[in-house]
């Protein structure tokens, strides 16, 4: 089974939005752009318990419906690839759906239609009385115009193979636990027998405990105190012990897993740290997916939180591999790395409204190039703006300087305060020629795009590339004529400051090539034109060593942090 379409109307932060899912999906992007709202929307439709509690007023989009209107909050989900068992069970709800979009088939091209089902969560809420109602119905069989609703039964929703990864503790044998479901699906009779034996053994153990001499002696002394006759107790045999209320359900609620992970021996899972619990929770979902013949849809919000980088990437890969469909939201670049480039849906809100962006499936020739570019973007996936530079040395130099400037001069020079991340083309070879294509890709994913580039002189090729970049990027900061990153970090500083920075690098052991000239007048040429900084890759080290901010690089960073658009020339 897979979720083919999600339509939200006046739900939480979404006024109206439709998502089409054709396979695994990883949702990432700007803060407050709707990642959690999407998961909660799916939960309202697909979690059988979602309508058993009181309606949540926060589910209603603000501002609410106009006075006197009854506009409903709606979350609709289309399901396809049901499999034979589900198709039989849900036969009454089957309808033709477009295989590509999950929307109701119009009948124009029957070859593109497949039988599937739709479920719609609807809610109506009156803020004045703080009351409302919510339910899940079948849109194909319901008629909103006359308020006729054919509601899905809870037992039918329970049959849908969907697993939400939330904060529930793993390895639980109680009724709602994932391990309990896995054991029931494997061999329910064997599980019943094991539970019966455990219950009998514990009952026998507690009864035996109550008849030991030490216990009966203690109880006898209590009964002899003179108070027991007030409630009719006179004999120690009339007092016994049982786990909680004596039922198997209460016993299972107290049963908690233990692990032996190191020399400390067997400890409760709750004492092993959050990582162990998170790993086991994901492992349960993978095991459940591997055993489910209809295919399990795994849905998780903020996937990868609580895991280290390598574990987050591995977990994403394993969930994607085992589930019939994985729908994960994340802030972690490592989780995105577990998905193909066309599985990424990036969410934004900086364009004025909530929007989602997805790259179309590339052809074979474009897939490799896009994957490399996306690798460069994923570390910045939550940023609002990408600042493109010509190479990795530019990133190192500008980033180090920008962090110093943010401390000294404030947010006008802070890339992070303006939700910006520096990015360069993948690989060691840079240059302006690769930036227009990167800018176009970044725009398709909803990034705002700015750039800092060298002025290599009035050649036809560089002029053409700069012109192309200006048509795509929101702004392009252009360094002074014949100035590259090395010149931006050096030019404008006094000879004294240059000497101090060089001496600092020599003392720190970071200067490994030929010694710098003794004559201060030759230092700037040696550092820039002769390639001393570039050859030794000292861009970040130099930006840390200089005791005064280099004026060209500083102005380039300031211009990048503004909201000015078009060509922005650095003038000193």
XYZ file of N, CA and C in Angstrom, residues 455-464 481-482:
36
model
N 35.635 39.289 -10.102
C 35.585 40.036 -11.366
C 36.860 39.706 -12.121
N 36.761 38.774 -13.071
C 37.947 38.312 -13.797
C 38.297 39.174 -14.990
N 37.564 40.268 -15.142
C 37.863 41.126 -16.282
C 36.822 40.986 -17.369
N 36.831 41.898 -18.313
C 35.785 41.957 -19.343
C 36.000 40.970 -20.489
N 36.043 39.651 -20.171
C 36.118 38.667 -21.243
C 34.701 38.241 -21.613
N 34.548 37.790 -22.837
C 33.208 37.449 -23.315
C 32.600 36.298 -22.521
N 33.420 35.311 -22.145
C 32.876 34.136 -21.445
C 32.418 34.492 -20.041
N 33.243 35.216 -19.292
C 32.848 35.564 -17.921
C 31.681 36.530 -17.920
N 31.646 37.446 -18.865
C 30.515 38.364 -18.950
C 29.218 37.600 -19.229
N 29.295 36.612 -20.094
C 28.113 35.825 -20.419
C 27.633 35.024 -19.212
N 37.653 44.732 -9.660
C 38.317 44.212 -10.852
C 39.577 43.439 -10.485
N 39.696 42.242 -11.096
C 40.858 41.369 -10.937
C 41.090 40.960 -9.475
